[in-house]
mmCIF file of C-alpha atoms and ligand atoms in Angstrom:
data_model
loop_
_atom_site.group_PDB
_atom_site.id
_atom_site.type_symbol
_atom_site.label_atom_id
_atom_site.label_comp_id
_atom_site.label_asym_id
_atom_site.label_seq_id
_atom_site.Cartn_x
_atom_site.Cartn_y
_atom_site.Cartn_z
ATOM 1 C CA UNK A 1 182.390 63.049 93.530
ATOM 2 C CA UNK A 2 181.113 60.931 90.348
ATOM 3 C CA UNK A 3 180.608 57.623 92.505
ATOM 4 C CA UNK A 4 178.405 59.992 95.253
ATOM 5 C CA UNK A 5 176.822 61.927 91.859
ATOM 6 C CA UNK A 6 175.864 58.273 90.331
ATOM 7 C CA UNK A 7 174.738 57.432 93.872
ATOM 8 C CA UNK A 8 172.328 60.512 94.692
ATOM 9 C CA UNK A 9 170.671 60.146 91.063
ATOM 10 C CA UNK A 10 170.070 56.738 91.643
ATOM 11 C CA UNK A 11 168.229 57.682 94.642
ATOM 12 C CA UNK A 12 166.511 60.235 93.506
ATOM 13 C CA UNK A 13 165.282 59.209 90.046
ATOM 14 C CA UNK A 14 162.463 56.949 91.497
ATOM 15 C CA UNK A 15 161.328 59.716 93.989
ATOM 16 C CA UNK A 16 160.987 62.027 90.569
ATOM 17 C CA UNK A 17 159.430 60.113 88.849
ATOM 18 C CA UNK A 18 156.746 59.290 91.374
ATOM 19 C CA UNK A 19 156.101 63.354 91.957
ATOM 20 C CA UNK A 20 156.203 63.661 87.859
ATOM 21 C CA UNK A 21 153.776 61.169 87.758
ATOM 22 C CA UNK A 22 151.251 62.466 90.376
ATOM 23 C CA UNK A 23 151.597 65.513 89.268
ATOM 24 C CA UNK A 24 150.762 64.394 85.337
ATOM 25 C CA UNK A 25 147.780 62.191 86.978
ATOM 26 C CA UNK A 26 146.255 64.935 88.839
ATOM 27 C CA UNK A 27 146.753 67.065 85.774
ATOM 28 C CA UNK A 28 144.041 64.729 83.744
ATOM 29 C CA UNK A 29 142.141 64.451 86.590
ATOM 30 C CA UNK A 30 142.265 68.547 86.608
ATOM 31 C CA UNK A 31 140.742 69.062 83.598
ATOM 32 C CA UNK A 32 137.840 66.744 84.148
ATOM 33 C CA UNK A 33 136.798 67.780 87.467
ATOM 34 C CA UNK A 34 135.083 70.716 86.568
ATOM 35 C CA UNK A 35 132.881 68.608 84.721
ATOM 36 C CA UNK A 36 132.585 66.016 86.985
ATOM 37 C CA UNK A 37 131.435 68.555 89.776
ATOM 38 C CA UNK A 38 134.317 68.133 91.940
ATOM 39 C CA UNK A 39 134.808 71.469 93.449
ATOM 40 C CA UNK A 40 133.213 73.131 96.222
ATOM 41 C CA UNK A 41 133.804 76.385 97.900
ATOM 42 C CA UNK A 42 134.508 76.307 101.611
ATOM 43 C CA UNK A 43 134.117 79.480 104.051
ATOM 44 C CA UNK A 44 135.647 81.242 106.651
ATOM 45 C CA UNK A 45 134.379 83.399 109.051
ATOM 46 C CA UNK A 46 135.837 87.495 109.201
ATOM 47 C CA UNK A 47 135.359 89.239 112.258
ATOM 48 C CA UNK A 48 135.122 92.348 113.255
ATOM 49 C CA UNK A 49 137.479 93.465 115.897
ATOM 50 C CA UNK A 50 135.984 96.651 116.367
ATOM 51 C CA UNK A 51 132.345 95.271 116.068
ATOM 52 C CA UNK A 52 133.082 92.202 118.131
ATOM 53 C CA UNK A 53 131.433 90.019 115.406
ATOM 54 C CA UNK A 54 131.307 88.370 112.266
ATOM 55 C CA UNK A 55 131.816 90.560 109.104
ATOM 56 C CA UNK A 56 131.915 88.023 106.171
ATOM 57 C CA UNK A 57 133.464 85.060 104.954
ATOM 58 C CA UNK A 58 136.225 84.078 102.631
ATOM 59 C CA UNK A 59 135.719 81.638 99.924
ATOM 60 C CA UNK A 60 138.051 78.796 99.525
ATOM 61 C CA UNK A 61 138.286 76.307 96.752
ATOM 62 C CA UNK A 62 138.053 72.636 97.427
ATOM 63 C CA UNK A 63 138.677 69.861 95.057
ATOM 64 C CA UNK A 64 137.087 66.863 96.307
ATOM 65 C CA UNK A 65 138.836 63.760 94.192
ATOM 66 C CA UNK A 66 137.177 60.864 94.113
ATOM 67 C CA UNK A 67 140.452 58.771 94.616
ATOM 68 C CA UNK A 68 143.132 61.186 96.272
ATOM 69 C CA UNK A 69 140.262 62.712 98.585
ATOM 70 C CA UNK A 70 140.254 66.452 99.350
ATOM 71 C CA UNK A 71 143.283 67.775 97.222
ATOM 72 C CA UNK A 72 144.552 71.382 99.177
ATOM 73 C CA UNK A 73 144.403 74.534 96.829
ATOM 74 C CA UNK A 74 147.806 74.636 97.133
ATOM 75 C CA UNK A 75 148.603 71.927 94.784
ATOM 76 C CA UNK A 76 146.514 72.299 92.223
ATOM 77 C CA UNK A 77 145.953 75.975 91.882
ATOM 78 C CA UNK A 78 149.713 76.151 90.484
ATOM 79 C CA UNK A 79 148.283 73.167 88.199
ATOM 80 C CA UNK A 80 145.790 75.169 86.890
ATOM 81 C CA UNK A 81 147.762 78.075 86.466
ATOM 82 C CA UNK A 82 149.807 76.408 84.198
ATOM 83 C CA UNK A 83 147.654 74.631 82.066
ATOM 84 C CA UNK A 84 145.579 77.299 81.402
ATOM 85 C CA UNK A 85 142.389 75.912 83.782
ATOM 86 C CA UNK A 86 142.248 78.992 86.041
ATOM 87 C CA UNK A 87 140.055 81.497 84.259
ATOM 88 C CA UNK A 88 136.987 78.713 84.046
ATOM 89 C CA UNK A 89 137.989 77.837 87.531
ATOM 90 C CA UNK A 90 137.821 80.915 89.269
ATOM 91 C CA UNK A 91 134.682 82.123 87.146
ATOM 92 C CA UNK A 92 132.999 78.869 88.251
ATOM 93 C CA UNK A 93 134.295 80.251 91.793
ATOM 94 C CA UNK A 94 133.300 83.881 91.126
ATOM 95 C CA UNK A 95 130.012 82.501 90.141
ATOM 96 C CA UNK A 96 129.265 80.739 92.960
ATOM 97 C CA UNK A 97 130.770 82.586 95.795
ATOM 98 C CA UNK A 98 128.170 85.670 94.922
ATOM 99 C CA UNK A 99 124.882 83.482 93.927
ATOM 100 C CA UNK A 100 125.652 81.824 97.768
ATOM 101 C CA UNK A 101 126.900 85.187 99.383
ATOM 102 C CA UNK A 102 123.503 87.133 98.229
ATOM 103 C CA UNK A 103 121.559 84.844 100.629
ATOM 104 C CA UNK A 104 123.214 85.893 103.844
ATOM 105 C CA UNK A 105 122.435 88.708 105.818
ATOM 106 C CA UNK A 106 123.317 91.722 103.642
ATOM 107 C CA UNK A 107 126.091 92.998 106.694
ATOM 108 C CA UNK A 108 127.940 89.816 105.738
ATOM 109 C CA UNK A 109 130.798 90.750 102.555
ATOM 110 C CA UNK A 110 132.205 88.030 100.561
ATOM 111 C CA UNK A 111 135.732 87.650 99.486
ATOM 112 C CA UNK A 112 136.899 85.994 96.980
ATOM 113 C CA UNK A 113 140.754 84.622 96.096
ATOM 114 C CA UNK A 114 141.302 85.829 92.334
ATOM 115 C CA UNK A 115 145.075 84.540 91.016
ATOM 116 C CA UNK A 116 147.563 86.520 89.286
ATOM 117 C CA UNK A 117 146.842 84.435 85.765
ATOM 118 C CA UNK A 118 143.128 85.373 86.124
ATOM 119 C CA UNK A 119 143.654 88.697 87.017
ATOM 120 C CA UNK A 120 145.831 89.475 83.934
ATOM 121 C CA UNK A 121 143.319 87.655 81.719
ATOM 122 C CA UNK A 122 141.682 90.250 79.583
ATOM 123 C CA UNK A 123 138.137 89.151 80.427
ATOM 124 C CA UNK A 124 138.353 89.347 83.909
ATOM 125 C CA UNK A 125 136.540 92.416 84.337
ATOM 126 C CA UNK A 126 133.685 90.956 82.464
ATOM 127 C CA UNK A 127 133.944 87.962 84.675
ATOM 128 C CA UNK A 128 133.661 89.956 87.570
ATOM 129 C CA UNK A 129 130.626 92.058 86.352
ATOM 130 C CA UNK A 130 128.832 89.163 85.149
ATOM 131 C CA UNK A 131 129.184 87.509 87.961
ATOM 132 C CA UNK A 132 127.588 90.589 90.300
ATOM 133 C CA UNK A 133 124.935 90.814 87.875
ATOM 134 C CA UNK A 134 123.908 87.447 87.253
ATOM 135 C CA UNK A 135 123.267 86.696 91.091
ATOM 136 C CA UNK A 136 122.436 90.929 92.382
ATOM 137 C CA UNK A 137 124.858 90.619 95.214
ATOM 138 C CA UNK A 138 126.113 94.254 95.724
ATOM 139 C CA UNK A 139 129.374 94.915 94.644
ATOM 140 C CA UNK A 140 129.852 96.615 98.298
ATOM 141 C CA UNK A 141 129.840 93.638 99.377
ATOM 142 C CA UNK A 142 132.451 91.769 97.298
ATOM 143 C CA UNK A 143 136.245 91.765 97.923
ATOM 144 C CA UNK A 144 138.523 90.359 96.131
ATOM 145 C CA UNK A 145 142.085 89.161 97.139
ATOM 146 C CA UNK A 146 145.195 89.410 94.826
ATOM 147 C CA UNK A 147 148.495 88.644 95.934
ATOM 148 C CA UNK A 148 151.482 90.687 94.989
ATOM 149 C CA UNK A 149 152.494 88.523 92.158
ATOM 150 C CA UNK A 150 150.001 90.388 89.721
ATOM 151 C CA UNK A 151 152.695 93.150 89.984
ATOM 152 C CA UNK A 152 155.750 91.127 88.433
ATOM 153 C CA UNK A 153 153.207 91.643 84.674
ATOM 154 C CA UNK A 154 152.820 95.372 83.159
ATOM 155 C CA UNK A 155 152.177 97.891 86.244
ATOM 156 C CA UNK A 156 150.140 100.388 83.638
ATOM 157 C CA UNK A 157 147.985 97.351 82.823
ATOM 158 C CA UNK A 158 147.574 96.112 86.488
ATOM 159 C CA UNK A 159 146.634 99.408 87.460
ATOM 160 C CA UNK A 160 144.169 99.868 84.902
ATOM 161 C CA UNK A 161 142.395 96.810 85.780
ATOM 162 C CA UNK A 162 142.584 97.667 89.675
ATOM 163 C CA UNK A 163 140.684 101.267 88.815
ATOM 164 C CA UNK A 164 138.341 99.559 86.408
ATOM 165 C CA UNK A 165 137.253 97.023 89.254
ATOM 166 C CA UNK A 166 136.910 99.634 92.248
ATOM 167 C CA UNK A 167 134.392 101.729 89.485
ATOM 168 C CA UNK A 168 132.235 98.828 90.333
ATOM 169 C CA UNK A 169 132.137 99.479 93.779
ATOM 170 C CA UNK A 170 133.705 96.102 94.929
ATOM 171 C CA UNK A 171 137.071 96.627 97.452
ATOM 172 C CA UNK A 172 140.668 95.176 96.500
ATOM 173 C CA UNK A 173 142.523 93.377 99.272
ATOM 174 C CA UNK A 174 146.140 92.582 98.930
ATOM 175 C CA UNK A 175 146.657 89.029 99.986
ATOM 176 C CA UNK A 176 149.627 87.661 101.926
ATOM 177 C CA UNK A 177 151.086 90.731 102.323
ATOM 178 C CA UNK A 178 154.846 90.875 103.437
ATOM 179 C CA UNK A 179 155.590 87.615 101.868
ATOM 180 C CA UNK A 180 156.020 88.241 98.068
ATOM 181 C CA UNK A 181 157.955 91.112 95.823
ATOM 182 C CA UNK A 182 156.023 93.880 97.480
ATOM 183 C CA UNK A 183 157.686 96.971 97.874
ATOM 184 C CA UNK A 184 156.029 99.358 99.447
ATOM 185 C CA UNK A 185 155.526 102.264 96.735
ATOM 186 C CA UNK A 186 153.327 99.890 95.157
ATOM 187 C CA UNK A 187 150.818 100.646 98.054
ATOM 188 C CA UNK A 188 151.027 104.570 97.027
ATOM 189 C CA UNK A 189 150.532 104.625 93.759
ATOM 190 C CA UNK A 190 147.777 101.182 94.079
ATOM 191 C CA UNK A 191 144.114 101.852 94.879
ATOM 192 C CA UNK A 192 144.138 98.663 97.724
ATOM 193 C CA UNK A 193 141.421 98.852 100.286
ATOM 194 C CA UNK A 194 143.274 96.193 102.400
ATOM 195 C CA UNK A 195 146.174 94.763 103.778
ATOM 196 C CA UNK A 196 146.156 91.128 105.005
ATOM 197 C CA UNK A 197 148.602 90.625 106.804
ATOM 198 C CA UNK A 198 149.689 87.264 106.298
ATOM 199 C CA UNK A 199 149.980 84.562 108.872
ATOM 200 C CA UNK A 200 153.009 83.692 109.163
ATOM 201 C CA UNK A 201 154.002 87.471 111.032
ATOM 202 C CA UNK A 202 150.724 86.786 112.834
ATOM 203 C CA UNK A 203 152.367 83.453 113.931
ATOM 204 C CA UNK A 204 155.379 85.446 115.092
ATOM 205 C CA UNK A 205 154.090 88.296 116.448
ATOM 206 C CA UNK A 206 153.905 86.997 120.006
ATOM 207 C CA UNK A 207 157.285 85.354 120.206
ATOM 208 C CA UNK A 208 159.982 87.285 117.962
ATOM 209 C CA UNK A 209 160.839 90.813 117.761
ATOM 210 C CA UNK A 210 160.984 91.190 114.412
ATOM 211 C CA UNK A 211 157.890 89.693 113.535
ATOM 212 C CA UNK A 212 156.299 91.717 116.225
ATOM 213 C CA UNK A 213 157.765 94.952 114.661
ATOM 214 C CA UNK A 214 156.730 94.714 111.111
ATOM 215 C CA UNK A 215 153.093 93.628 112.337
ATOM 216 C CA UNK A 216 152.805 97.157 114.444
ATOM 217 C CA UNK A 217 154.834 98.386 110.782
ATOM 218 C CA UNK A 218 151.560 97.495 108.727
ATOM 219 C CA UNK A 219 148.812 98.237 110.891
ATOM 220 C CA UNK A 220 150.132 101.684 111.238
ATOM 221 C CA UNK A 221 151.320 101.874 107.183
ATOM 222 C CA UNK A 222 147.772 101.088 106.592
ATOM 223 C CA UNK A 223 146.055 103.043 108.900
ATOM 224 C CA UNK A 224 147.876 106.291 107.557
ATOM 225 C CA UNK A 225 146.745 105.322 103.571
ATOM 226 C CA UNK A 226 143.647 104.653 104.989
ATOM 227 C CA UNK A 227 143.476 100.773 104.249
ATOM 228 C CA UNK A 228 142.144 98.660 106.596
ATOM 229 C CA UNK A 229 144.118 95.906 108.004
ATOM 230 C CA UNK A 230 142.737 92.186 108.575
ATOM 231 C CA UNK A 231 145.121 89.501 110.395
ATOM 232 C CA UNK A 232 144.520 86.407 109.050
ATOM 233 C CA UNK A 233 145.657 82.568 110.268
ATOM 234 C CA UNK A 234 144.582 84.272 114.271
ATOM 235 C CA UNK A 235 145.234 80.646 116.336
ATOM 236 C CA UNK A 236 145.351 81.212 119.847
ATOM 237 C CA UNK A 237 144.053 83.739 122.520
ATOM 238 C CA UNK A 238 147.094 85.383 122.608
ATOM 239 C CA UNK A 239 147.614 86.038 118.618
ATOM 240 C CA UNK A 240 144.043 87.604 119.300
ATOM 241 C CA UNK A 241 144.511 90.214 121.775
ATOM 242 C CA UNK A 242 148.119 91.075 120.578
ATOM 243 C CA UNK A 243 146.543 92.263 117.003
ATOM 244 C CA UNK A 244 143.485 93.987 118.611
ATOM 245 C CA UNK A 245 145.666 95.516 121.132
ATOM 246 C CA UNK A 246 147.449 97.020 117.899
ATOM 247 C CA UNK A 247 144.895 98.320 115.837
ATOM 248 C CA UNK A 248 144.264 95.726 113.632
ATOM 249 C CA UNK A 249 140.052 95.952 111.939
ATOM 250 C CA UNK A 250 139.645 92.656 111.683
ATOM 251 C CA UNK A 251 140.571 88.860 112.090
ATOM 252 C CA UNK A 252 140.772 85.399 110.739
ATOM 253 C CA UNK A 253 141.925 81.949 111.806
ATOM 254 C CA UNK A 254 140.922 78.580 113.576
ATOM 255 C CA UNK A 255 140.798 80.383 116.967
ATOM 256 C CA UNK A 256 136.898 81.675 115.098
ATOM 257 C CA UNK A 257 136.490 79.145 112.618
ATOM 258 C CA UNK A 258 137.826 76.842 110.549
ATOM 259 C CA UNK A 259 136.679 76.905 106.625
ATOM 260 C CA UNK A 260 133.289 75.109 106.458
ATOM 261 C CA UNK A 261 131.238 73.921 103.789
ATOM 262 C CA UNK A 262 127.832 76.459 102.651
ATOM 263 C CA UNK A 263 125.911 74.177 104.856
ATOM 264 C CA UNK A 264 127.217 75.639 108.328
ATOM 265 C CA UNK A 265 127.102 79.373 107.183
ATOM 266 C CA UNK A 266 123.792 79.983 109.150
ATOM 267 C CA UNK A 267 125.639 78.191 112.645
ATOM 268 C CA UNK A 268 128.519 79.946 112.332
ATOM 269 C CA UNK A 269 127.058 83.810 111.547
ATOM 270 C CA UNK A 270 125.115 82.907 115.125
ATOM 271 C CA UNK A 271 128.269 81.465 116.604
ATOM 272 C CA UNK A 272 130.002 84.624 115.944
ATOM 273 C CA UNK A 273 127.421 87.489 115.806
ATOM 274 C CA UNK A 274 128.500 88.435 119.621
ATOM 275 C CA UNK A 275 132.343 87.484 121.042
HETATM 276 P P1 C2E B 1 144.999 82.160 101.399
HETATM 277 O O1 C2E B 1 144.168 82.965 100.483
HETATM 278 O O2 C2E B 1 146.106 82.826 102.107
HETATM 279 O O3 C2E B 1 143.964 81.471 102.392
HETATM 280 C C1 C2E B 1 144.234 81.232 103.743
HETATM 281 C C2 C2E B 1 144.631 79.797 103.960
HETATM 282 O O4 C2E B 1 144.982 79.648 105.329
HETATM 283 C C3 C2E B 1 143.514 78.803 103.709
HETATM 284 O O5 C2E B 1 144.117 77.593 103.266
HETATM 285 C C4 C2E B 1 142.936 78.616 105.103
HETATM 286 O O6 C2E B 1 142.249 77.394 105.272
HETATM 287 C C5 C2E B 1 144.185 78.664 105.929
HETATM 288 N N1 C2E B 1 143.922 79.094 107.291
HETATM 289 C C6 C2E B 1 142.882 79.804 107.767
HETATM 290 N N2 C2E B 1 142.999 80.026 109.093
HETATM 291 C C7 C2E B 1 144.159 79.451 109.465
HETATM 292 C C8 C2E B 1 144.830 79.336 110.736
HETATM 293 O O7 C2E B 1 144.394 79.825 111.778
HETATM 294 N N3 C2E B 1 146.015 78.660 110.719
HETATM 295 C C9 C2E B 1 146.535 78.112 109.587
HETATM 296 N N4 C2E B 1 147.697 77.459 109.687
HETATM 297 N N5 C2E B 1 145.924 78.211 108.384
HETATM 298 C C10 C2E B 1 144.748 78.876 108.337
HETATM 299 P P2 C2E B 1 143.517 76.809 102.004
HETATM 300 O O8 C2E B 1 142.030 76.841 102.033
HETATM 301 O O9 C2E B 1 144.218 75.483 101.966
HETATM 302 O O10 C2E B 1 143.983 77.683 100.796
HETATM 303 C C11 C2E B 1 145.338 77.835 100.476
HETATM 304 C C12 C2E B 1 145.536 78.861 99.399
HETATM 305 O O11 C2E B 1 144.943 78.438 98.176
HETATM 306 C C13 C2E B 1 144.857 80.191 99.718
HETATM 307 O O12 C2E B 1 145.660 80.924 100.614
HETATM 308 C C14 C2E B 1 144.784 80.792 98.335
HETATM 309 O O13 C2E B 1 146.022 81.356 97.979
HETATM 310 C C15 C2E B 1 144.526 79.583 97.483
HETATM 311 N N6 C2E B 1 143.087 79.514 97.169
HETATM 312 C C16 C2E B 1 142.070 78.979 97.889
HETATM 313 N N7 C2E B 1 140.886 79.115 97.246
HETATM 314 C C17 C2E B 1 141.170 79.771 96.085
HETATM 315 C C18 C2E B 1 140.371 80.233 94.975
HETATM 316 O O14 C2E B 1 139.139 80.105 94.933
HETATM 317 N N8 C2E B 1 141.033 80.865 93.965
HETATM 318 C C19 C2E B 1 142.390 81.057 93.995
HETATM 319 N N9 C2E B 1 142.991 81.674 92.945
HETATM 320 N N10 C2E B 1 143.168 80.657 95.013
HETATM 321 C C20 C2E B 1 142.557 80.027 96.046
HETATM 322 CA CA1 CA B 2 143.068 84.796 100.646
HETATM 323 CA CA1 CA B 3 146.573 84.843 102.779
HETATM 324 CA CA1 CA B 4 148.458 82.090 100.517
#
């Protein structure tokens, strides 16, 4: 067991090292992008499945490095999580999202990713009026997405915030939902607008029972606390009419759109206006 021990750590010490490193590198690089003007928000098209069109779009971070190329959100939001980047971050993305969403068509709504570290952060709220103000985008038209991490930190405190935010007219969505530490009587006694169902049941739903079952479980959980359900990561056809055929309000996913940069907004809003 020692001689296979020495062996494995032998293998594995270079491979550490190398992810250490990268992640150390990308780190610095982190904390100079901003800066630098390395970010850009991406969007994705919402649709309407009762409406048959476009509803909004969802604002996704990108990190264009000049080295490493586009860098995903999921490896450096955790990043910036942890060394304290995200508030600036996701005001700079609060910021922008509204000054960009105020100059679509005002039946278009905007949402917005907000994580757990920023939420807690005691000047969020400010962040989040500020950034209404500054660009006049009605706060009907802004939704933001948390995830149910933000409910592993002080429930009085998160529920606070959540009231504070819907008194300025802006809708919560919960993000993801189904994969985290949800249990359900958080959605009783939490003002939520929205459930997104998260993609990997929408993946499912047309292939395993299960999957299938707890999709038809949330539709029907929202539609009773009067939330409105949105499937997101909608591929084929078939993913499609299997969550209209259910109830579900609305939709997201390649099979529409993938994210695009600010630049194809006006394409895609004609793309989708009618099926
Ligand atoms: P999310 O909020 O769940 O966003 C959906 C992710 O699924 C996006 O990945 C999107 O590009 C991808 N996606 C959309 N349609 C499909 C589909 O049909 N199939 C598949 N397989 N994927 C699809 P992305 O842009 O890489 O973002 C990953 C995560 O990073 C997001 O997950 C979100 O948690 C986080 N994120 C992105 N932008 C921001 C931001 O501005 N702030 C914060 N805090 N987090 C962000
Ligand atoms: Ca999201
Ligand atoms: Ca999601
Ligand atoms: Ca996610």
């Amino acid at each position: 067991a020692k001689m296979e021990g020495r062996g494995t750590w032998r293998f594995f010490e270079p491979a550490m090292d190398a992810s250490l490193q990268r992640r150390r590198a990308l780190e610095l690089d982190l904390r100079e992008a901003m800066a630098k003007d390395e970010f850009s928000l991406f969007y994705q098209p919402l649709y309407d499945l009762n409406l048959d069109r476009i509803c909004g779009f969802e604002a996704l971070l990108r990190w264009h490095h000049p080295k490493r190329g586009l860098v995903p959100p999921d490896q450096f939001i955790p990043i910036a999580e942890e060394i304290g980047l995200i508030c600036p971050l996701g005001e700079w993305v609060l910021n922008r999202a509204c000054e960009q969403a105020v100059t679509w068509p005002s039946e278009m709504k905007l949402a917005v990713n907000v994580s757990a570290v920023q939420f807690r952060d005691p000047d969020f709220i400010d962040v989040v009026v500020n950034a209404l103000a500054a660009s006049k985008l009605s706060p009907r038209r802004l939704e933001l997405e948390i995830t149910e991490s933000v409910f592993l930190a002080n429930s009085n405190e998160t529920l606070a915030t959540l009231h504070k935010l819907k008194a300025q007219g802006l809708r919560i969505a919960l993000d993801d939902f189904g994969t985290g530490y949800s249990s359900l009587s958080y959605l009783r006694s939490f003002p939520f607008d929205k459930l997104k169902i998260d993609k990997s049941f929408v993946r499912d739903a047309t292939a395993t029972h299960g999957s299938k079952s707890i999709v038809r479980a949330v539709i029907s959980l929202g539609k009773s606390l009067g939330m409105t359900t949105i499937a997101e990561g909608i591929e084929t056809v078939e993913q499609l009419n299997h969550m209209r055929a259910e109830g579900c309000n609305e939709a997201q996913g390649f099979l529409f759109s993938h994210p695009v940069p600010v630049t194809e907004i006006a394409a895609k809003i004609l793309e989708l206006r009618n099926g």
